[in-house]
Amino acid sequence: MGISAHIKAFGFSKVLDYLERDPDANLPRLMEWVDRFTGEKLPQHYRELFRSAMSDPENNWYRLIKSMYTDIDSRVLKKLFENFVLNGNLLDWPQKNAEGGWPEGGAPWSVLIDPTFPCDMGCKGCGSAIYGVRPVMEFDSLDEEIDARKAGGTYLYIFPGGDPLSREQEIIALCNKHSGCVFAAFTPPESITGELAEDMLRVGNLFPAIQADQPTPETERAMALMRRARLPFGVACRCTAENAGRVSEEGFFDQIIASGAKFCWFFTCPAFGPEEAPSGAQLAQIHRQVQCFRRSKPLLTLDFWDGPSPAAMEREKAGEEGEAL
């Protein structure tokens, strides 16, 4: 880290200290830090949106950020913010998008690494079976791969697959060594244990997305454990024909928020084992709800495909026209 980066990190740490003491009084100071250190990297309209959100206690993004200060261990929160914003160059993304994306040959902002490959879930068409990094699934090869990717500027690593935390020791060791990176893991709730929570508090840069597409006692237990430990987490929702109606309801979003989760990642591709895939109409409804609640709920909602495919939309349109006739 150069001198400039050290100055930014020091200033950012001070802002986070102020926020921890009194989020309501000091959230606007986060915008002061953005203005001081981003220069022209963050376009004016993004600045205005951010400033508006940080000055309105009723704004859903204001409430989400405030909840992170009331719900998450301050040491973990600082590390995640620093790794995302400083190391991961989060504030450069709007400018990169405006310029047409990252330059050819440039480092991606995130990389998929599946430590349980080959996954045994047998999901037809799953992107994790096609994309990502496929080194030998041992610590040394994963460590070497991450070193190479970091040299190119990649600081977010996502562990997909059926149960990546079954390789908990390797993942925690990677998090410990590469403390300047952020690691996310999609996981069934059974893998969330008290021992894992202790390790996550220690390393401070791993957060899980807990499978929550079906309500189970295990899911409730895992989320309650994470909340008691004051650890950041989200949920992963695999959308099927059976659960599409339930997961697109407002009550589902409210339940996720009440559990302490800070994000929900909807997997809307028809690729999940033997379950029946959602119809085009169901996919369209999920996407509409995600778009709607992004504007009102204190929850970061992510749609894996950012909406149903054009083919699905055409099928839905054709079906509606047929009913009209």
Short mmCIF file of the C-alpha atoms (twelve columns), coordinates in Angstrom:
data_MODEL
# 
_entry.id   MODEL 
# 
loop_
_atom_site.group_PDB 
_atom_site.id 
_atom_site.type_symbol 
_atom_site.label_atom_id 
_atom_site.label_alt_id 
_atom_site.label_comp_id 
_atom_site.label_asym_id 
_atom_site.label_seq_id 
_atom_site.Cartn_x 
_atom_site.Cartn_y 
_atom_site.Cartn_z 
_atom_site.pdbx_PDB_model_num 
ATOM 1   C CA . MET A 1   0.000   0.000   0.000   1 
ATOM 2   C CA . GLY A 2   1.442   3.355   -1.069  1 
ATOM 3   C CA . ILE A 3   1.478   6.603   0.893   1 
ATOM 4   C CA . SER A 4   -1.693  7.855   -0.782  1 
ATOM 5   C CA . ALA A 5   -3.526  4.622   0.038   1 
ATOM 6   C CA . HIS A 6   -2.313  4.813   3.643   1 
ATOM 7   C CA . ILE A 7   -3.700  8.354   3.942   1 
ATOM 8   C CA . LYS A 8   -7.024  7.240   2.520   1 
ATOM 9   C CA . ALA A 9   -7.152  4.236   4.853   1 
ATOM 10  C CA . PHE A 10  -6.386  6.430   7.875   1 
ATOM 11  C CA . GLY A 11  -9.062  8.956   6.905   1 
ATOM 12  C CA . PHE A 12  -11.586 6.223   6.222   1 
ATOM 13  C CA . SER A 13  -10.839 4.584   9.596   1 
ATOM 14  C CA . LYS A 14  -11.517 7.889   11.353  1 
ATOM 15  C CA . VAL A 15  -14.839 8.283   9.564   1 
ATOM 16  C CA . LEU A 16  -15.835 4.761   10.613  1 
ATOM 17  C CA . ASP A 17  -14.919 5.589   14.219  1 
ATOM 18  C CA . TYR A 18  -17.251 8.594   14.124  1 
ATOM 19  C CA . LEU A 19  -20.023 6.504   12.617  1 
ATOM 20  C CA . GLU A 20  -19.674 3.850   15.295  1 
ATOM 21  C CA . ARG A 21  -20.115 6.430   18.065  1 
ATOM 22  C CA . ASP A 22  -23.302 7.946   16.655  1 
ATOM 23  C CA . PRO A 23  -24.504 6.733   13.228  1 
ATOM 24  C CA . ASP A 24  -27.446 9.131   13.023  1 
ATOM 25  C CA . ALA A 25  -25.325 12.193  13.714  1 
ATOM 26  C CA . ASN A 26  -22.316 11.159  11.649  1 
ATOM 27  C CA . LEU A 27  -23.567 9.293   8.580   1 
ATOM 28  C CA . PRO A 28  -23.354 12.524  6.521   1 
ATOM 29  C CA . ARG A 29  -19.606 12.581  7.322   1 
ATOM 30  C CA . LEU A 30  -19.225 9.493   5.169   1 
ATOM 31  C CA . MET A 31  -20.040 11.715  2.212   1 
ATOM 32  C CA . GLU A 32  -17.324 14.145  3.301   1 
ATOM 33  C CA . TRP A 33  -14.787 11.326  3.043   1 
ATOM 34  C CA . VAL A 34  -16.125 10.320  -0.391  1 
ATOM 35  C CA . ASP A 35  -15.813 13.895  -1.663  1 
ATOM 36  C CA . ARG A 36  -12.302 14.272  -0.284  1 
ATOM 37  C CA . PHE A 37  -10.753 11.082  -1.572  1 
ATOM 38  C CA . THR A 38  -12.568 10.114  -4.756  1 
ATOM 39  C CA . GLY A 39  -11.751 13.203  -6.796  1 
ATOM 40  C CA . GLU A 40  -13.518 12.860  -10.142 1 
ATOM 41  C CA . LYS A 41  -13.733 9.064   -9.978  1 
ATOM 42  C CA . LEU A 42  -17.310 9.168   -8.710  1 
ATOM 43  C CA . PRO A 43  -19.589 11.017  -11.179 1 
ATOM 44  C CA . GLN A 44  -21.672 13.878  -9.841  1 
ATOM 45  C CA . HIS A 45  -25.030 12.101  -10.110 1 
ATOM 46  C CA . TYR A 46  -23.693 9.247   -7.966  1 
ATOM 47  C CA . ARG A 47  -22.498 11.785  -5.406  1 
ATOM 48  C CA . GLU A 48  -25.929 13.415  -5.328  1 
ATOM 49  C CA . LEU A 49  -27.704 10.082  -4.887  1 
ATOM 50  C CA . PHE A 50  -25.331 9.080   -2.116  1 
ATOM 51  C CA . ARG A 51  -25.612 12.450  -0.351  1 
ATOM 52  C CA . SER A 52  -29.411 12.326  -0.540  1 
ATOM 53  C CA . ALA A 53  -29.500 8.821   0.956   1 
ATOM 54  C CA . MET A 54  -27.097 9.689   3.772   1 
ATOM 55  C CA . SER A 55  -29.119 12.740  4.835   1 
ATOM 56  C CA . ASP A 56  -32.528 11.019  4.987   1 
ATOM 57  C CA . PRO A 57  -33.123 8.678   7.979   1 
ATOM 58  C CA . GLU A 58  -36.163 7.227   6.179   1 
ATOM 59  C CA . ASN A 59  -34.159 6.242   3.091   1 
ATOM 60  C CA . ASN A 60  -33.754 2.470   2.778   1 
ATOM 61  C CA . TRP A 61  -29.993 2.723   2.080   1 
ATOM 62  C CA . TYR A 62  -29.543 4.965   5.124   1 
ATOM 63  C CA . ARG A 63  -31.337 2.351   7.240   1 
ATOM 64  C CA . LEU A 64  -29.249 -0.481  5.764   1 
ATOM 65  C CA . ILE A 65  -25.940 1.246   6.483   1 
ATOM 66  C CA . LYS A 66  -27.069 2.239   9.977   1 
ATOM 67  C CA . SER A 67  -28.093 -1.365  10.693  1 
ATOM 68  C CA . MET A 68  -24.585 -2.505  9.830   1 
ATOM 69  C CA . TYR A 69  -23.246 -0.311  12.643  1 
ATOM 70  C CA . THR A 70  -25.783 -1.546  15.150  1 
ATOM 71  C CA . ASP A 71  -25.628 -5.236  14.145  1 
ATOM 72  C CA . ILE A 72  -22.043 -6.027  13.100  1 
ATOM 73  C CA . ASP A 73  -18.828 -6.245  15.115  1 
ATOM 74  C CA . SER A 74  -16.905 -3.015  14.517  1 
ATOM 75  C CA . ARG A 75  -13.593 -4.779  13.761  1 
ATOM 76  C CA . VAL A 76  -15.202 -6.925  11.079  1 
ATOM 77  C CA . LEU A 77  -17.116 -3.993  9.638   1 
ATOM 78  C CA . LYS A 78  -13.967 -1.872  9.306   1 
ATOM 79  C CA . LYS A 79  -12.086 -4.639  7.576   1 
ATOM 80  C CA . LEU A 80  -14.885 -5.330  5.107   1 
ATOM 81  C CA . PHE A 81  -15.310 -1.654  4.276   1 
ATOM 82  C CA . GLU A 82  -11.592 -1.082  3.858   1 
ATOM 83  C CA . ASN A 83  -11.133 -4.182  1.709   1 
ATOM 84  C CA . PHE A 84  -14.123 -3.389  -0.511  1 
ATOM 85  C CA . VAL A 85  -13.706 0.371   -0.816  1 
ATOM 86  C CA . LEU A 86  -9.914  0.781   -0.755  1 
ATOM 87  C CA . ASN A 87  -8.380  -2.504  -1.881  1 
ATOM 88  C CA . GLY A 88  -11.229 -3.441  -4.207  1 
ATOM 89  C CA . ASN A 89  -11.448 0.096   -5.660  1 
ATOM 90  C CA . LEU A 90  -15.222 0.096   -5.213  1 
ATOM 91  C CA . LEU A 91  -15.460 3.821   -5.938  1 
ATOM 92  C CA . ASP A 92  -13.780 3.296   -9.323  1 
ATOM 93  C CA . TRP A 93  -16.608 1.074   -10.597 1 
ATOM 94  C CA . PRO A 94  -19.038 3.806   -11.756 1 
ATOM 95  C CA . GLN A 95  -16.279 5.452   -13.801 1 
ATOM 96  C CA . LYS A 96  -15.237 2.118   -15.281 1 
ATOM 97  C CA . ASN A 97  -18.833 1.383   -16.266 1 
ATOM 98  C CA . ALA A 98  -19.202 4.829   -17.834 1 
ATOM 99  C CA . GLU A 99  -16.061 4.169   -19.882 1 
ATOM 100 C CA . GLY A 100 -17.490 0.924   -21.196 1 
ATOM 101 C CA . GLY A 101 -16.189 -1.516  -18.600 1 
ATOM 102 C CA . TRP A 102 -12.795 -2.762  -17.584 1 
ATOM 103 C CA . PRO A 103 -10.032 -2.650  -20.210 1 
ATOM 104 C CA . GLU A 104 -9.269  -5.774  -22.198 1 
ATOM 105 C CA . GLY A 105 -6.931  -7.941  -20.163 1 
ATOM 106 C CA . GLY A 106 -7.769  -6.040  -16.960 1 
ATOM 107 C CA . ALA A 107 -8.488  -7.858  -13.723 1 
ATOM 108 C CA . PRO A 108 -12.140 -8.748  -13.012 1 
ATOM 109 C CA . TRP A 109 -13.647 -7.260  -9.862  1 
ATOM 110 C CA . SER A 110 -14.412 -10.764 -8.524  1 
ATOM 111 C CA . VAL A 111 -13.497 -14.384 -9.173  1 
ATOM 112 C CA . LEU A 112 -15.382 -17.633 -8.529  1 
ATOM 113 C CA . ILE A 113 -13.326 -20.359 -6.869  1 
ATOM 114 C CA . ASP A 114 -15.053 -23.651 -6.096  1 
ATOM 115 C CA . PRO A 115 -13.145 -25.582 -3.402  1 
ATOM 116 C CA . THR A 116 -15.561 -28.535 -3.592  1 
ATOM 117 C CA . PHE A 117 -15.316 -29.031 -7.368  1 
ATOM 118 C CA . PRO A 118 -16.749 -31.121 -8.844  1 
ATOM 119 C CA . CYS A 119 -19.972 -30.100 -7.090  1 
ATOM 120 C CA . ASP A 120 -22.284 -33.052 -6.448  1 
ATOM 121 C CA . MET A 121 -25.578 -31.155 -6.779  1 
ATOM 122 C CA . GLY A 122 -26.027 -32.038 -10.459 1 
ATOM 123 C CA . CYS A 123 -27.708 -28.782 -11.426 1 
ATOM 124 C CA . LYS A 124 -28.146 -28.706 -15.191 1 
ATOM 125 C CA . GLY A 125 -26.744 -25.549 -16.762 1 
ATOM 126 C CA . CYS A 126 -25.172 -24.167 -13.576 1 
ATOM 127 C CA . GLY A 127 -22.693 -21.391 -14.333 1 
ATOM 128 C CA . SER A 128 -20.369 -22.600 -11.577 1 
ATOM 129 C CA . ALA A 129 -19.723 -25.710 -13.631 1 
ATOM 130 C CA . ILE A 130 -18.548 -23.583 -16.551 1 
ATOM 131 C CA . TYR A 131 -16.888 -20.439 -15.215 1 
ATOM 132 C CA . GLY A 132 -14.430 -19.690 -12.442 1 
ATOM 133 C CA . VAL A 133 -11.058 -20.975 -11.341 1 
ATOM 134 C CA . ARG A 134 -10.287 -24.681 -11.348 1 
ATOM 135 C CA . PRO A 135 -6.935  -25.150 -9.607  1 
ATOM 136 C CA . VAL A 136 -6.142  -28.286 -7.635  1 
ATOM 137 C CA . MET A 137 -8.378  -27.888 -4.588  1 
ATOM 138 C CA . GLU A 138 -5.666  -27.720 -1.954  1 
ATOM 139 C CA . PHE A 139 -4.453  -24.752 0.067   1 
ATOM 140 C CA . ASP A 140 -1.160  -24.232 -1.787  1 
ATOM 141 C CA . SER A 141 -2.750  -24.113 -5.240  1 
ATOM 142 C CA . LEU A 142 -5.607  -21.878 -4.079  1 
ATOM 143 C CA . ASP A 143 -3.108  -19.600 -2.354  1 
ATOM 144 C CA . GLU A 144 -1.007  -19.372 -5.524  1 
ATOM 145 C CA . GLU A 145 -4.080  -18.594 -7.622  1 
ATOM 146 C CA . ILE A 146 -5.205  -15.802 -5.292  1 
ATOM 147 C CA . ASP A 147 -1.703  -14.315 -5.209  1 
ATOM 148 C CA . ALA A 148 -1.725  -14.122 -8.993  1 
ATOM 149 C CA . ARG A 149 -5.192  -12.585 -9.116  1 
ATOM 150 C CA . LYS A 150 -4.383  -10.019 -6.418  1 
ATOM 151 C CA . ALA A 151 -1.380  -8.881  -8.431  1 
ATOM 152 C CA . GLY A 152 -3.850  -7.957  -11.170 1 
ATOM 153 C CA . GLY A 153 -6.166  -6.105  -8.794  1 
ATOM 154 C CA . THR A 154 -8.834  -8.683  -7.865  1 
ATOM 155 C CA . TYR A 155 -9.828  -8.595  -4.193  1 
ATOM 156 C CA . LEU A 156 -13.226 -10.309 -4.023  1 
ATOM 157 C CA . TYR A 157 -13.371 -14.116 -4.128  1 
ATOM 158 C CA . ILE A 158 -16.651 -16.019 -4.179  1 
ATOM 159 C CA . PHE A 159 -16.889 -19.674 -3.169  1 
ATOM 160 C CA . PRO A 160 -19.963 -21.249 -4.851  1 
ATOM 161 C CA . GLY A 161 -20.827 -24.935 -5.096  1 
ATOM 162 C CA . GLY A 162 -22.875 -27.286 -2.977  1 
ATOM 163 C CA . ASP A 163 -21.056 -26.876 0.348   1 
ATOM 164 C CA . PRO A 164 -17.807 -24.880 0.080   1 
ATOM 165 C CA . LEU A 165 -17.460 -24.518 3.847   1 
ATOM 166 C CA . SER A 166 -16.983 -28.277 4.092   1 
ATOM 167 C CA . ARG A 167 -13.398 -27.173 3.305   1 
ATOM 168 C CA . GLU A 168 -13.565 -24.768 6.236   1 
ATOM 169 C CA . GLN A 169 -9.922  -25.097 7.320   1 
ATOM 170 C CA . GLU A 170 -8.548  -24.226 3.874   1 
ATOM 171 C CA . ILE A 171 -10.923 -21.291 3.425   1 
ATOM 172 C CA . ILE A 172 -10.213 -19.826 6.868   1 
ATOM 173 C CA . ALA A 173 -6.473  -20.211 6.222   1 
ATOM 174 C CA . LEU A 174 -6.850  -18.344 2.922   1 
ATOM 175 C CA . CYS A 175 -8.842  -15.585 4.625   1 
ATOM 176 C CA . ASN A 176 -6.163  -15.314 7.302   1 
ATOM 177 C CA . LYS A 177 -3.274  -15.075 4.844   1 
ATOM 178 C CA . HIS A 178 -5.014  -12.783 2.354   1 
ATOM 179 C CA . SER A 179 -6.409  -10.406 4.964   1 
ATOM 180 C CA . GLY A 180 -6.699  -7.567  2.440   1 
ATOM 181 C CA . CYS A 181 -9.281  -9.499  0.387   1 
ATOM 182 C CA . VAL A 182 -12.973 -10.209 0.874   1 
ATOM 183 C CA . PHE A 183 -14.284 -13.776 0.661   1 
ATOM 184 C CA . ALA A 184 -17.929 -14.815 0.262   1 
ATOM 185 C CA . ALA A 185 -19.273 -18.364 0.499   1 
ATOM 186 C CA . PHE A 186 -22.633 -19.786 -0.521  1 
ATOM 187 C CA . THR A 187 -23.474 -22.424 2.038   1 
ATOM 188 C CA . PRO A 188 -26.229 -24.647 3.398   1 
ATOM 189 C CA . PRO A 189 -27.208 -23.642 6.944   1 
ATOM 190 C CA . GLU A 190 -25.826 -26.873 8.421   1 
ATOM 191 C CA . SER A 191 -22.276 -25.620 7.815   1 
ATOM 192 C CA . ILE A 192 -22.766 -22.570 10.082  1 
ATOM 193 C CA . THR A 193 -21.332 -23.629 13.464  1 
ATOM 194 C CA . GLY A 194 -20.127 -21.905 16.607  1 
ATOM 195 C CA . GLU A 195 -16.536 -22.809 15.747  1 
ATOM 196 C CA . LEU A 196 -16.893 -21.263 12.290  1 
ATOM 197 C CA . ALA A 197 -18.372 -18.089 13.813  1 
ATOM 198 C CA . GLU A 198 -15.340 -17.756 16.097  1 
ATOM 199 C CA . ASP A 199 -12.992 -18.157 13.132  1 
ATOM 200 C CA . MET A 200 -14.946 -15.601 11.111  1 
ATOM 201 C CA . LEU A 201 -14.693 -13.059 13.926  1 
ATOM 202 C CA . ARG A 202 -10.952 -13.655 14.042  1 
ATOM 203 C CA . VAL A 203 -10.227 -13.275 10.315  1 
ATOM 204 C CA . GLY A 204 -12.912 -10.630 9.725   1 
ATOM 205 C CA . ASN A 205 -13.097 -10.937 5.928   1 
ATOM 206 C CA . LEU A 206 -15.403 -13.913 5.257   1 
ATOM 207 C CA . PHE A 207 -19.171 -13.661 5.010   1 
ATOM 208 C CA . PRO A 208 -21.646 -16.380 4.036   1 
ATOM 209 C CA . ALA A 209 -24.781 -16.388 1.927   1 
ATOM 210 C CA . ILE A 210 -26.938 -18.935 3.732   1 
ATOM 211 C CA . GLN A 211 -29.298 -21.038 1.627   1 
ATOM 212 C CA . ALA A 212 -32.806 -19.869 2.531   1 
ATOM 213 C CA . ASP A 213 -35.087 -20.854 -0.343  1 
ATOM 214 C CA . GLN A 214 -37.070 -23.169 1.960   1 
ATOM 215 C CA . PRO A 215 -37.969 -22.270 5.574   1 
ATOM 216 C CA . THR A 216 -36.306 -24.785 7.893   1 
ATOM 217 C CA . PRO A 217 -35.290 -24.837 11.576  1 
ATOM 218 C CA . GLU A 218 -31.656 -25.161 10.443  1 
ATOM 219 C CA . THR A 219 -31.879 -21.949 8.441   1 
ATOM 220 C CA . GLU A 220 -33.340 -20.099 11.425  1 
ATOM 221 C CA . ARG A 221 -30.656 -21.543 13.723  1 
ATOM 222 C CA . ALA A 222 -27.800 -20.544 11.388  1 
ATOM 223 C CA . MET A 223 -29.060 -16.985 10.947  1 
ATOM 224 C CA . ALA A 224 -29.676 -16.566 14.683  1 
ATOM 225 C CA . LEU A 225 -26.126 -17.769 15.412  1 
ATOM 226 C CA . MET A 226 -24.651 -15.283 12.946  1 
ATOM 227 C CA . ARG A 227 -26.695 -12.450 14.410  1 
ATOM 228 C CA . ARG A 228 -25.666 -13.273 18.001  1 
ATOM 229 C CA . ALA A 229 -22.014 -13.319 16.897  1 
ATOM 230 C CA . ARG A 230 -22.504 -9.889  15.252  1 
ATOM 231 C CA . LEU A 231 -21.242 -11.195 11.927  1 
ATOM 232 C CA . PRO A 232 -22.289 -9.972  8.459   1 
ATOM 233 C CA . PHE A 233 -24.247 -12.429 6.362   1 
ATOM 234 C CA . GLY A 234 -26.773 -12.687 3.605   1 
ATOM 235 C CA . VAL A 235 -29.035 -15.350 2.174   1 
ATOM 236 C CA . ALA A 236 -29.036 -17.213 -1.120  1 
ATOM 237 C CA . CYS A 237 -32.435 -17.999 -2.577  1 
ATOM 238 C CA . ARG A 238 -32.709 -20.610 -5.315  1 
ATOM 239 C CA . CYS A 239 -35.939 -19.863 -7.180  1 
ATOM 240 C CA . THR A 240 -38.088 -22.771 -8.358  1 
ATOM 241 C CA . ALA A 241 -41.613 -23.163 -9.708  1 
ATOM 242 C CA . GLU A 242 -42.730 -24.249 -6.237  1 
ATOM 243 C CA . ASN A 243 -41.321 -21.341 -4.214  1 
ATOM 244 C CA . ALA A 244 -41.457 -18.486 -6.770  1 
ATOM 245 C CA . GLY A 245 -44.681 -17.056 -5.381  1 
ATOM 246 C CA . ARG A 246 -43.488 -17.120 -1.777  1 
ATOM 247 C CA . VAL A 247 -40.027 -15.609 -2.356  1 
ATOM 248 C CA . SER A 248 -41.458 -12.735 -4.379  1 
ATOM 249 C CA . GLU A 249 -43.802 -11.652 -1.581  1 
ATOM 250 C CA . GLU A 250 -43.056 -8.647  0.594   1 
ATOM 251 C CA . GLY A 251 -43.288 -10.825 3.700   1 
ATOM 252 C CA . PHE A 252 -40.310 -12.888 2.509   1 
ATOM 253 C CA . PHE A 253 -38.164 -9.759  2.179   1 
ATOM 254 C CA . ASP A 254 -39.288 -8.521  5.608   1 
ATOM 255 C CA . GLN A 255 -38.455 -11.897 7.163   1 
ATOM 256 C CA . ILE A 256 -34.935 -11.791 5.709   1 
ATOM 257 C CA . ILE A 257 -34.385 -8.275  7.059   1 
ATOM 258 C CA . ALA A 258 -35.707 -9.250  10.508  1 
ATOM 259 C CA . SER A 259 -33.264 -12.186 10.585  1 
ATOM 260 C CA . GLY A 260 -30.321 -9.754  10.383  1 
ATOM 261 C CA . ALA A 261 -29.281 -10.553 6.793   1 
ATOM 262 C CA . LYS A 262 -27.876 -7.616  4.829   1 
ATOM 263 C CA . PHE A 263 -28.330 -8.992  1.316   1 
ATOM 264 C CA . CYS A 264 -30.318 -11.568 -0.617  1 
ATOM 265 C CA . TRP A 265 -29.002 -13.146 -3.797  1 
ATOM 266 C CA . PHE A 266 -31.748 -14.586 -5.992  1 
ATOM 267 C CA . PHE A 267 -30.693 -17.399 -8.322  1 
ATOM 268 C CA . THR A 268 -33.355 -17.327 -10.980 1 
ATOM 269 C CA . CYS A 269 -31.738 -19.598 -13.563 1 
ATOM 270 C CA . PRO A 270 -33.553 -22.927 -14.182 1 
ATOM 271 C CA . ALA A 271 -30.596 -24.966 -13.011 1 
ATOM 272 C CA . PHE A 272 -31.336 -26.437 -9.617  1 
ATOM 273 C CA . GLY A 273 -31.334 -30.189 -9.527  1 
ATOM 274 C CA . PRO A 274 -34.637 -32.034 -9.842  1 
ATOM 275 C CA . GLU A 275 -36.861 -29.061 -8.909  1 
ATOM 276 C CA . GLU A 276 -39.109 -27.669 -11.608 1 
ATOM 277 C CA . ALA A 277 -37.764 -24.432 -13.083 1 
ATOM 278 C CA . PRO A 278 -39.765 -21.203 -12.701 1 
ATOM 279 C CA . SER A 279 -41.915 -20.183 -15.656 1 
ATOM 280 C CA . GLY A 280 -41.226 -17.034 -17.619 1 
ATOM 281 C CA . ALA A 281 -44.106 -15.301 -15.824 1 
ATOM 282 C CA . GLN A 282 -42.715 -16.329 -12.430 1 
ATOM 283 C CA . LEU A 283 -39.241 -15.077 -13.321 1 
ATOM 284 C CA . ALA A 284 -40.685 -11.766 -14.489 1 
ATOM 285 C CA . GLN A 285 -42.620 -11.384 -11.213 1 
ATOM 286 C CA . ILE A 286 -39.513 -12.086 -9.107  1 
ATOM 287 C CA . HIS A 287 -37.538 -9.555  -11.083 1 
ATOM 288 C CA . ARG A 288 -40.252 -6.899  -10.737 1 
ATOM 289 C CA . GLN A 289 -40.330 -7.428  -6.971  1 
ATOM 290 C CA . VAL A 290 -36.552 -7.230  -6.687  1 
ATOM 291 C CA . GLN A 291 -36.607 -3.939  -8.579  1 
ATOM 292 C CA . CYS A 292 -39.436 -2.612  -6.413  1 
ATOM 293 C CA . PHE A 293 -37.951 -3.526  -3.030  1 
ATOM 294 C CA . ARG A 294 -34.508 -2.211  -3.958  1 
ATOM 295 C CA . ARG A 295 -36.152 1.205   -3.708  1 
ATOM 296 C CA . SER A 296 -37.853 0.664   -0.351  1 
ATOM 297 C CA . LYS A 297 -36.283 -2.102  1.765   1 
ATOM 298 C CA . PRO A 298 -33.042 -1.895  3.813   1 
ATOM 299 C CA . LEU A 299 -31.684 -4.945  2.014   1 
ATOM 300 C CA . LEU A 300 -29.252 -5.314  -0.872  1 
ATOM 301 C CA . THR A 301 -31.078 -7.515  -3.372  1 
ATOM 302 C CA . LEU A 302 -29.177 -9.199  -6.178  1 
ATOM 303 C CA . ASP A 303 -30.690 -10.970 -9.151  1 
ATOM 304 C CA . PHE A 304 -28.199 -13.477 -10.565 1 
ATOM 305 C CA . TRP A 305 -29.290 -12.871 -14.140 1 
ATOM 306 C CA . ASP A 306 -30.568 -9.334  -13.446 1 
ATOM 307 C CA . GLY A 307 -33.974 -10.361 -14.674 1 
ATOM 308 C CA . PRO A 308 -35.452 -13.166 -16.794 1 
ATOM 309 C CA . SER A 309 -33.896 -13.986 -20.129 1 
ATOM 310 C CA . PRO A 310 -35.226 -12.382 -23.352 1 
ATOM 311 C CA . ALA A 311 -36.473 -15.800 -24.449 1 
ATOM 312 C CA . ALA A 312 -38.460 -16.204 -21.223 1 
ATOM 313 C CA . MET A 313 -39.936 -12.737 -21.614 1 
ATOM 314 C CA . GLU A 314 -40.959 -13.507 -25.207 1 
ATOM 315 C CA . ARG A 315 -42.661 -16.716 -24.046 1 
ATOM 316 C CA . GLU A 316 -44.522 -14.792 -21.346 1 
ATOM 317 C CA . LYS A 317 -45.631 -12.147 -23.862 1 
ATOM 318 C CA . ALA A 318 -46.798 -14.792 -26.317 1 
ATOM 319 C CA . GLY A 319 -48.774 -16.500 -23.553 1 
ATOM 320 C CA . GLU A 320 -50.504 -13.261 -22.574 1 
ATOM 321 C CA . GLU A 321 -51.430 -12.545 -26.201 1 
ATOM 322 C CA . GLY A 322 -52.812 -16.059 -26.578 1 
ATOM 323 C CA . GLU A 323 -55.012 -15.625 -23.496 1 
ATOM 324 C CA . ALA A 324 -56.282 -12.303 -24.859 1 
ATOM 325 C CA . LEU A 325 -57.303 -13.987 -28.115 1 
# 
